[in-house]
PDB file of C-alpha atoms in Angstrom:
ATOM      1  CA  VAL G   1     -58.579 148.561 160.310  1.00  0.00           C
ATOM      2  CA  PHE G   2     -56.646 151.586 161.303  1.00  0.00           C
ATOM      3  CA  LEU G   3     -58.569 152.233 164.379  1.00  0.00           C
ATOM      4  CA  GLN G   4     -58.679 148.480 165.241  1.00  0.00           C
ATOM      5  CA  SER G   5     -54.775 148.105 165.087  1.00  0.00           C
ATOM      6  CA  ASN G   6     -54.473 151.350 167.195  1.00  0.00           C
ATOM      7  CA  GLY G   7     -52.918 153.252 164.283  1.00  0.00           C
ATOM      8  CA  ASN G   8     -50.750 150.654 162.641  1.00  0.00           C
ATOM      9  CA  ILE G   9     -49.524 151.869 159.235  1.00  0.00           C
ATOM     10  CA  ARG G  10     -48.531 148.294 158.000  1.00  0.00           C
ATOM     11  CA  GLU G  11     -51.643 146.833 158.823  1.00  0.00           C
ATOM     12  CA  THR G  12     -53.653 149.546 157.036  1.00  0.00           C
ATOM     13  CA  LEU G  13     -51.841 149.536 154.015  1.00  0.00           C
ATOM     14  CA  ILE G  14     -52.065 145.630 153.995  1.00  0.00           C
ATOM     15  CA  ALA G  15     -55.861 146.239 154.236  1.00  0.00           C
ATOM     16  CA  MET G  16     -55.915 148.739 151.631  1.00  0.00           C
ATOM     17  CA  VAL G  17     -53.763 146.801 149.009  1.00  0.00           C
ATOM     18  CA  SER G  18     -55.821 143.931 149.561  1.00  0.00           C
ATOM     19  CA  SER G  19     -59.469 145.272 148.966  1.00  0.00           C
ATOM     20  CA  ASP G  20     -61.065 144.802 146.148  1.00  0.00           C
ATOM     21  CA  GLU G  21     -61.478 148.480 145.097  1.00  0.00           C
ATOM     22  CA  PHE G  22     -57.675 148.679 144.806  1.00  0.00           C
ATOM     23  CA  TRP G  23     -57.606 146.109 142.164  1.00  0.00           C
ATOM     24  CA  ASP G  24     -60.567 147.152 140.282  1.00  0.00           C
ATOM     25  CA  LYS G  25     -59.759 147.611 136.682  1.00  0.00           C
ATOM     26  CA  ALA G  26     -61.722 150.881 136.766  1.00  0.00           C
ATOM     27  CA  ASN G  27     -59.152 152.302 139.063  1.00  0.00           C
ATOM     28  CA  LEU G  28     -56.340 151.257 137.028  1.00  0.00           C
ATOM     29  CA  ARG G  29     -53.850 153.956 135.641  1.00  0.00           C
ATOM     30  CA  GLU G  30     -56.134 157.150 136.417  1.00  0.00           C
ATOM     31  CA  LYS G  31     -52.932 158.976 137.440  1.00  0.00           C
ATOM     32  CA  ILE G  32     -50.786 161.060 135.298  1.00  0.00           C
ATOM     33  CA  LYS G  33     -47.323 161.423 135.222  1.00  0.00           C
ATOM     34  CA  SER G  34     -45.689 164.113 136.140  1.00  0.00           C
ATOM     35  CA  PRO G  35     -43.058 165.478 133.560  1.00  0.00           C
ATOM     36  CA  PHE G  36     -40.030 164.097 135.456  1.00  0.00           C
ATOM     37  CA  GLU G  37     -42.162 160.513 135.748  1.00  0.00           C
ATOM     38  CA  PHE G  38     -43.025 161.101 132.040  1.00  0.00           C
ATOM     39  CA  ALA G  39     -39.383 161.739 130.780  1.00  0.00           C
ATOM     40  CA  ILE G  40     -37.826 158.864 133.028  1.00  0.00           C
ATOM     41  CA  SER G  41     -40.521 156.452 131.534  1.00  0.00           C
ATOM     42  CA  ALA G  42     -39.603 157.279 128.218  1.00  0.00           C
ATOM     43  CA  VAL G  43     -35.713 156.635 129.046  1.00  0.00           C
ATOM     44  CA  ARG G  44     -36.737 153.197 130.887  1.00  0.00           C
ATOM     45  CA  ALA G  45     -38.989 152.207 127.719  1.00  0.00           C
ATOM     46  CA  THR G  46     -36.379 152.657 125.585  1.00  0.00           C
ATOM     47  CA  ASN G  47     -33.567 151.855 127.362  1.00  0.00           C
ATOM     48  CA  ALA G  48     -31.710 155.143 126.052  1.00  0.00           C
ATOM     49  CA  ASP G  49     -28.116 156.027 126.846  1.00  0.00           C
ATOM     50  CA  ILE G  50     -28.014 159.073 128.707  1.00  0.00           C
ATOM     51  CA  GLN G  51     -24.611 161.235 128.225  1.00  0.00           C
ATOM     52  CA  GLN G  52     -26.173 164.804 129.364  1.00  0.00           C
ATOM     53  CA  PRO G  53     -28.634 164.057 131.966  1.00  0.00           C
ATOM     54  CA  PHE G  54     -29.318 167.876 132.191  1.00  0.00           C
ATOM     55  CA  GLN G  55     -31.140 167.704 128.989  1.00  0.00           C
ATOM     56  CA  LEU G  56     -33.812 166.027 130.625  1.00  0.00           C
ATOM     57  CA  PHE G  57     -33.837 168.435 133.720  1.00  0.00           C
ATOM     58  CA  GLN G  58     -34.314 171.281 131.061  1.00  0.00           C
ATOM     59  CA  TRP G  59     -37.006 169.467 128.954  1.00  0.00           C
ATOM     60  CA  CYS G  60     -39.158 169.042 132.400  1.00  0.00           C
ATOM     61  CA  THR G  61     -38.779 172.484 133.005  1.00  0.00           C
ATOM     62  CA  ARG G  62     -40.073 173.323 129.573  1.00  0.00           C
ATOM     63  CA  MET G  63     -43.329 170.926 130.450  1.00  0.00           C
ATOM     64  CA  GLY G  64     -43.677 172.766 133.697  1.00  0.00           C
ATOM     65  CA  HIS G  65     -42.020 171.033 136.055  1.00  0.00           C
ATOM     66  CA  ARG G  66     -38.760 172.896 137.258  1.00  0.00           C
ATOM     67  CA  PHE G  67     -37.567 170.628 140.037  1.00  0.00           C
ATOM     68  CA  TYR G  68     -37.906 172.306 143.878  1.00  0.00           C
ATOM     69  CA  TYR G  69     -39.546 175.675 142.386  1.00  0.00           C
ATOM     70  CA  TYR G  70     -43.262 174.786 143.284  1.00  0.00           C
ATOM     71  CA  GLN G  71     -44.224 177.341 146.068  1.00  0.00           C
ATOM     72  CA  ALA G  72     -46.196 175.304 148.512  1.00  0.00           C
ATOM     73  CA  PRO G  73     -44.116 173.359 150.788  1.00  0.00           C
ATOM     74  CA  THR G  74     -46.111 170.309 149.854  1.00  0.00           C
ATOM     75  CA  GLY G  75     -44.233 169.989 146.490  1.00  0.00           C
ATOM     76  CA  PHE G  76     -45.857 169.782 142.969  1.00  0.00           C
ATOM     77  CA  PRO G  77     -49.743 168.473 143.080  1.00  0.00           C
ATOM     78  CA  ASP G  78     -49.965 164.855 142.375  1.00  0.00           C
ATOM     79  CA  LYS G  79     -52.891 165.319 140.416  1.00  0.00           C
ATOM     80  CA  SER G  80     -53.710 165.022 136.480  1.00  0.00           C
ATOM     81  CA  THR G  81     -55.384 168.111 136.373  1.00  0.00           C
ATOM     82  CA  PHE G  82     -52.405 170.104 137.395  1.00  0.00           C
ATOM     83  CA  TRP G  83     -50.112 168.842 134.537  1.00  0.00           C
ATOM     84  CA  ILE G  84     -52.367 168.366 131.599  1.00  0.00           C
ATOM     85  CA  ASN G  85     -53.906 170.852 129.246  1.00  0.00           C
ATOM     86  CA  THR G  86     -53.567 171.124 125.372  1.00  0.00           C
ATOM     87  CA  GLY G  87     -50.340 173.013 125.567  1.00  0.00           C
ATOM     88  CA  SER G  88     -48.655 170.610 127.810  1.00  0.00           C
ATOM     89  CA  LEU G  89     -49.842 167.566 125.821  1.00  0.00           C
ATOM     90  CA  LEU G  90     -48.601 168.952 122.762  1.00  0.00           C
ATOM     91  CA  ASN G  91     -45.046 169.776 124.468  1.00  0.00           C
ATOM     92  CA  ARG G  92     -44.956 165.956 125.533  1.00  0.00           C
ATOM     93  CA  MET G  93     -45.196 165.213 122.103  1.00  0.00           C
ATOM     94  CA  ASN G  94     -42.577 167.544 121.030  1.00  0.00           C
ATOM     95  CA  PHE G  95     -40.283 165.630 123.816  1.00  0.00           C
ATOM     96  CA  GLY G  96     -41.276 162.319 122.741  1.00  0.00           C
ATOM     97  CA  LEU G  97     -40.339 163.130 118.996  1.00  0.00           C
ATOM     98  CA  ALA G  98     -37.172 165.052 119.817  1.00  0.00           C
ATOM     99  CA  PHE G  99     -35.927 161.883 122.440  1.00  0.00           C
ATOM    100  CA  ALA G 100     -36.655 159.193 119.645  1.00  0.00           C
ATOM    101  CA  SER G 101     -35.133 161.054 116.879  1.00  0.00           C
ATOM    102  CA  GLY G 102     -31.943 161.849 118.827  1.00  0.00           C
ATOM    103  CA  LYS G 103     -32.536 165.472 118.660  1.00  0.00           C
ATOM    104  CA  ILE G 104     -31.789 166.147 122.400  1.00  0.00           C
ATOM    105  CA  PRO G 105     -27.996 166.384 122.550  1.00  0.00           C
ATOM    106  CA  GLY G 106     -26.463 163.596 124.986  1.00  0.00           C
ATOM    107  CA  ILE G 107     -29.240 161.205 124.663  1.00  0.00           C
ATOM    108  CA  LYS G 108     -29.276 158.445 122.383  1.00  0.00           C
ATOM    109  CA  VAL G 109     -32.148 155.408 121.585  1.00  0.00           C
ATOM    110  CA  ASP G 110     -31.514 152.462 119.517  1.00  0.00           C
ATOM    111  CA  LEU G 111     -34.873 151.725 118.361  1.00  0.00           C
ATOM    112  CA  PRO G 112     -33.997 149.121 115.598  1.00  0.00           C
ATOM    113  CA  ALA G 113     -32.464 147.143 118.792  1.00  0.00           C
ATOM    114  CA  LEU G 114     -35.534 147.247 121.004  1.00  0.00           C
ATOM    115  CA  ASN G 115     -37.116 145.075 118.061  1.00  0.00           C
ATOM    116  CA  GLN G 116     -34.079 142.727 117.432  1.00  0.00           C
ATOM    117  CA  HIS G 117     -33.523 144.986 114.684  1.00  0.00           C
ATOM    118  CA  ARG G 118     -36.784 143.756 112.616  1.00  0.00           C
ATOM    119  CA  GLU G 119     -37.985 146.441 110.461  1.00  0.00           C
ATOM    120  CA  PRO G 120     -41.469 147.229 110.264  1.00  0.00           C
ATOM    121  CA  GLU G 121     -43.064 147.319 106.771  1.00  0.00           C
ATOM    122  CA  SER G 122     -45.451 150.153 107.360  1.00  0.00           C
ATOM    123  CA  ALA G 123     -46.081 153.107 109.866  1.00  0.00           C
ATOM    124  CA  ASP G 124     -49.234 151.015 111.162  1.00  0.00           C
ATOM    125  CA  GLU G 125     -46.973 147.901 111.873  1.00  0.00           C
ATOM    126  CA  ALA G 126     -44.689 150.218 113.839  1.00  0.00           C
ATOM    127  CA  LEU G 127     -47.083 151.424 115.433  1.00  0.00           C
ATOM    128  CA  ASP G 128     -48.655 148.428 116.679  1.00  0.00           C
ATOM    129  CA  VAL G 129     -44.852 146.890 117.390  1.00  0.00           C
ATOM    130  CA  TYR G 130     -43.400 149.622 119.007  1.00  0.00           C
ATOM    131  CA  SER G 131     -46.905 150.205 120.981  1.00  0.00           C
ATOM    132  CA  LYS G 132     -46.566 147.005 122.859  1.00  0.00           C
ATOM    133  CA  ILE G 133     -42.674 147.547 123.494  1.00  0.00           C
ATOM    134  CA  PHE G 134     -43.155 150.814 125.099  1.00  0.00           C
ATOM    135  CA  LEU G 135     -46.734 149.760 126.554  1.00  0.00           C
ATOM    136  CA  PRO G 136     -46.636 146.149 127.707  1.00  0.00           C
ATOM    137  CA  GLU G 137     -49.954 144.670 129.159  1.00  0.00           C
ATOM    138  CA  ARG G 138     -51.582 148.174 128.478  1.00  0.00           C
ATOM    139  CA  PRO G 139     -55.165 147.977 126.100  1.00  0.00           C
ATOM    140  CA  LEU G 140     -53.697 149.742 122.929  1.00  0.00           C
ATOM    141  CA  GLU G 141     -56.481 149.536 120.260  1.00  0.00           C
ATOM    142  CA  GLU G 142     -58.146 152.729 121.359  1.00  0.00           C
ATOM    143  CA  ASN G 143     -54.741 154.844 121.738  1.00  0.00           C
ATOM    144  CA  ASN G 144     -53.453 153.299 118.420  1.00  0.00           C
ATOM    145  CA  LYS G 145     -56.569 153.876 116.495  1.00  0.00           C
ATOM    146  CA  ARG G 146     -56.286 157.593 117.688  1.00  0.00           C
ATOM    147  CA  LEU G 147     -52.711 157.736 116.361  1.00  0.00           C
ATOM    148  CA  LYS G 148     -52.921 156.128 113.133  1.00  0.00           C
ATOM    149  CA  ALA G 149     -53.696 159.375 111.056  1.00  0.00           C
ATOM    150  CA  LEU G 150     -50.711 161.049 113.013  1.00  0.00           C
ATOM    151  CA  VAL G 151     -48.174 158.428 112.477  1.00  0.00           C
ATOM    152  CA  ASN G 152     -49.010 158.515 108.521  1.00  0.00           C
ATOM    153  CA  ASP G 153     -48.468 162.113 108.388  1.00  0.00           C
ATOM    154  CA  ALA G 154     -44.985 163.040 107.182  1.00  0.00           C
ATOM    155  CA  ASN G 155     -45.149 166.537 108.363  1.00  0.00           C
ATOM    156  CA  ALA G 156     -46.753 165.642 111.658  1.00  0.00           C
ATOM    157  CA  ALA G 157     -43.671 166.707 113.631  1.00  0.00           C
ATOM    158  CA  GLU G 158     -43.758 170.073 112.202  1.00  0.00           C
ATOM    159  CA  LYS G 159     -47.381 170.706 112.595  1.00  0.00           C
ATOM    160  CA  ILE G 160     -47.238 169.593 116.330  1.00  0.00           C
ATOM    161  CA  ASN G 161     -44.506 172.362 116.798  1.00  0.00           C
ATOM    162  CA  GLN G 162     -46.375 174.983 115.341  1.00  0.00           C
ATOM    163  CA  ALA G 163     -49.527 174.028 117.290  1.00  0.00           C
ATOM    164  CA  ALA G 164     -47.604 174.112 120.257  1.00  0.00           C
ATOM    165  CA  ALA G 165     -46.264 177.126 119.507  1.00  0.00           C
ATOM    166  CA  ALA G 166     -49.943 178.770 118.923  1.00  0.00           C
ATOM    167  CA  ASN G 167     -51.009 177.454 122.142  1.00  0.00           C
ATOM    168  CA  THR G 168     -48.110 178.951 124.012  1.00  0.00           C
ATOM    169  CA  ALA G 169     -50.167 182.206 125.321  1.00  0.00           C
ATOM    170  CA  GLU G 170     -53.523 180.425 125.814  1.00  0.00           C
ATOM    171  CA  ASP G 171     -51.416 177.956 128.081  1.00  0.00           C
ATOM    172  CA  ASP G 172     -49.723 180.706 129.949  1.00  0.00           C
ATOM    173  CA  ALA G 173     -53.281 182.101 130.944  1.00  0.00           C
ATOM    174  CA  ASP G 174     -54.803 178.772 131.555  1.00  0.00           C
ATOM    175  CA  ASN G 175     -51.745 177.908 134.211  1.00  0.00           C
ATOM    176  CA  MET G 176     -52.642 181.052 135.912  1.00  0.00           C
ATOM    177  CA  GLN G 177     -56.237 180.302 136.398  1.00  0.00           C
ATOM    178  CA  MET G 178     -55.296 176.604 137.290  1.00  0.00           C
ATOM    179  CA  ASN G 179     -53.012 177.770 140.014  1.00  0.00           C
ATOM    180  CA  ARG G 180     -55.487 180.137 141.381  1.00  0.00           C
ATOM    181  CA  ASN G 181     -58.619 177.827 141.049  1.00  0.00           C
ATOM    182  CA  GLN G 182     -57.060 174.132 140.586  1.00  0.00           C
ATOM    183  CA  ARG G 183     -58.918 173.820 137.717  1.00  0.00           C
ATOM    184  CA  ARG G 184     -60.513 170.284 137.110  1.00  0.00           C
ATOM    185  CA  ARG G 185     -60.578 168.378 133.773  1.00  0.00           C
ATOM    186  CA  THR G 186     -62.095 164.771 133.121  1.00  0.00           C
ATOM    187  CA  ASN G 187     -60.007 161.804 131.967  1.00  0.00           C
ATOM    188  CA  GLN G 188     -62.415 162.342 128.760  1.00  0.00           C
ATOM    189  CA  ASN G 189     -61.083 165.717 128.039  1.00  0.00           C
ATOM    190  CA  GLU G 190     -57.494 165.128 128.877  1.00  0.00           C
ATOM    191  CA  ARG G 191     -57.734 162.063 126.335  1.00  0.00           C
ATOM    192  CA  ALA G 192     -59.362 164.683 124.047  1.00  0.00           C
ATOM    193  CA  ALA G 193     -57.191 167.382 123.843  1.00  0.00           C
ATOM    194  CA  LEU G 194     -54.528 165.338 121.823  1.00  0.00           C
ATOM    195  CA  SER G 195     -56.729 163.741 119.713  1.00  0.00           C
ATOM    196  CA  LYS G 196     -58.702 167.718 118.565  1.00  0.00           C
ATOM    197  CA  ASN G 197     -54.997 168.546 117.557  1.00  0.00           C
ATOM    198  CA  SER G 198     -54.235 165.538 115.567  1.00  0.00           C
ATOM    199  CA  LYS G 199     -57.598 165.429 113.408  1.00  0.00           C
ATOM    200  CA  ALA G 200     -55.574 167.667 110.837  1.00  0.00           C
ATOM    201  CA  PHE G 201     -53.105 165.387 110.467  1.00  0.00           C
ATOM    202  CA  THR G 202     -53.855 162.637 107.813  1.00  0.00           C
ATOM    203  CA  MET G 203     -45.782 160.037 106.770  1.00  0.00           C
ATOM    204  CA  SER G 204     -45.335 157.481 104.247  1.00  0.00           C
ATOM    205  CA  PHE G 205     -43.502 154.868 105.893  1.00  0.00           C
ATOM    206  CA  VAL G 206     -40.110 154.154 103.933  1.00  0.00           C
ATOM    207  CA  PRO G 207     -38.411 151.114 104.655  1.00  0.00           C
ATOM    208  CA  GLY G 208     -34.765 151.926 106.047  1.00  0.00           C
ATOM    209  CA  ASN G 209     -35.680 155.423 106.826  1.00  0.00           C
ATOM    210  CA  ASN G 210     -34.694 155.578 110.854  1.00  0.00           C
ATOM    211  CA  SER G 211     -36.043 159.162 110.870  1.00  0.00           C
ATOM    212  CA  THR G 212     -39.779 157.686 110.166  1.00  0.00           C
ATOM    213  CA  LEU G 213     -39.249 155.015 112.682  1.00  0.00           C
ATOM    214  CA  ALA G 214     -38.430 157.529 114.978  1.00  0.00           C
ATOM    215  CA  GLN G 215     -41.467 159.408 114.238  1.00  0.00           C
ATOM    216  CA  VAL G 216     -43.643 156.686 115.198  1.00  0.00           C
ATOM    217  CA  ALA G 217     -41.848 155.955 118.370  1.00  0.00           C
ATOM    218  CA  GLY G 218     -42.093 159.616 119.466  1.00  0.00           C
ATOM    219  CA  ILE G 219     -45.814 159.877 118.780  1.00  0.00           C
ATOM    220  CA  ILE G 220     -46.176 156.746 121.127  1.00  0.00           C
ATOM    221  CA  ILE G 221     -44.322 158.130 123.725  1.00  0.00           C
ATOM    222  CA  GLY G 222     -46.305 161.810 123.679  1.00  0.00           C
ATOM    223  CA  SER G 223     -49.479 159.770 123.392  1.00  0.00           C
ATOM    224  CA  PRO G 224     -52.147 159.945 125.686  1.00  0.00           C
ATOM    225  CA  GLU G 225     -51.681 156.302 127.142  1.00  0.00           C
ATOM    226  CA  PHE G 226     -48.192 156.504 127.736  1.00  0.00           C
ATOM    227  CA  GLN G 227     -48.931 159.595 129.772  1.00  0.00           C
ATOM    228  CA  ARG G 228     -50.862 157.287 132.459  1.00  0.00           C
ATOM    229  CA  ARG G 229     -49.236 155.439 135.199  1.00  0.00           C
TER     230      ARG G 229
END
């Protein structure tokens, strides 16, 4: 179409988005959000009240996306392999937990209001309910199955933080190697990284305990499925 239309971009784009390959379910959500996209999607999904946006900037930097600081003039790569490794997934989970629990100054999230103030009776129910709120029109069975042990661990947040700290040195070395060789990882490895670190986590859900609900919401935000766009 590009050649037949003498390089007409409009006609070319129409041909692309009208193709069967473009709408093939196998190709859906194969992109991974950058830290900026991840942080902003969390804000949108939760209808968060942002009073200090600079806090989001700081978290994006912590997750490896310091705006306008990529050396190449083309900007940060639009590839999942650049953003995802074990340490970055743990940092994203830390962001989700801090974000949902109100531990980021100047950012407020009203989780009960998202469910019309209907309180889930268990952590598993909260996982199912808030997964549907944060991830509408997504296949949730596998993602929720992967997260159930994590949402039922009262010490999950502490363990994730410790695991992230333990991975810092390793990730620094990984990132240097990634920048040199554009290291590739498969989608299976991306999803398995969080699963590997969550196997050791086996939170009793206390009705009326907003901190428990925040932990469930934060784990969903930090989950592999929420990373996809």
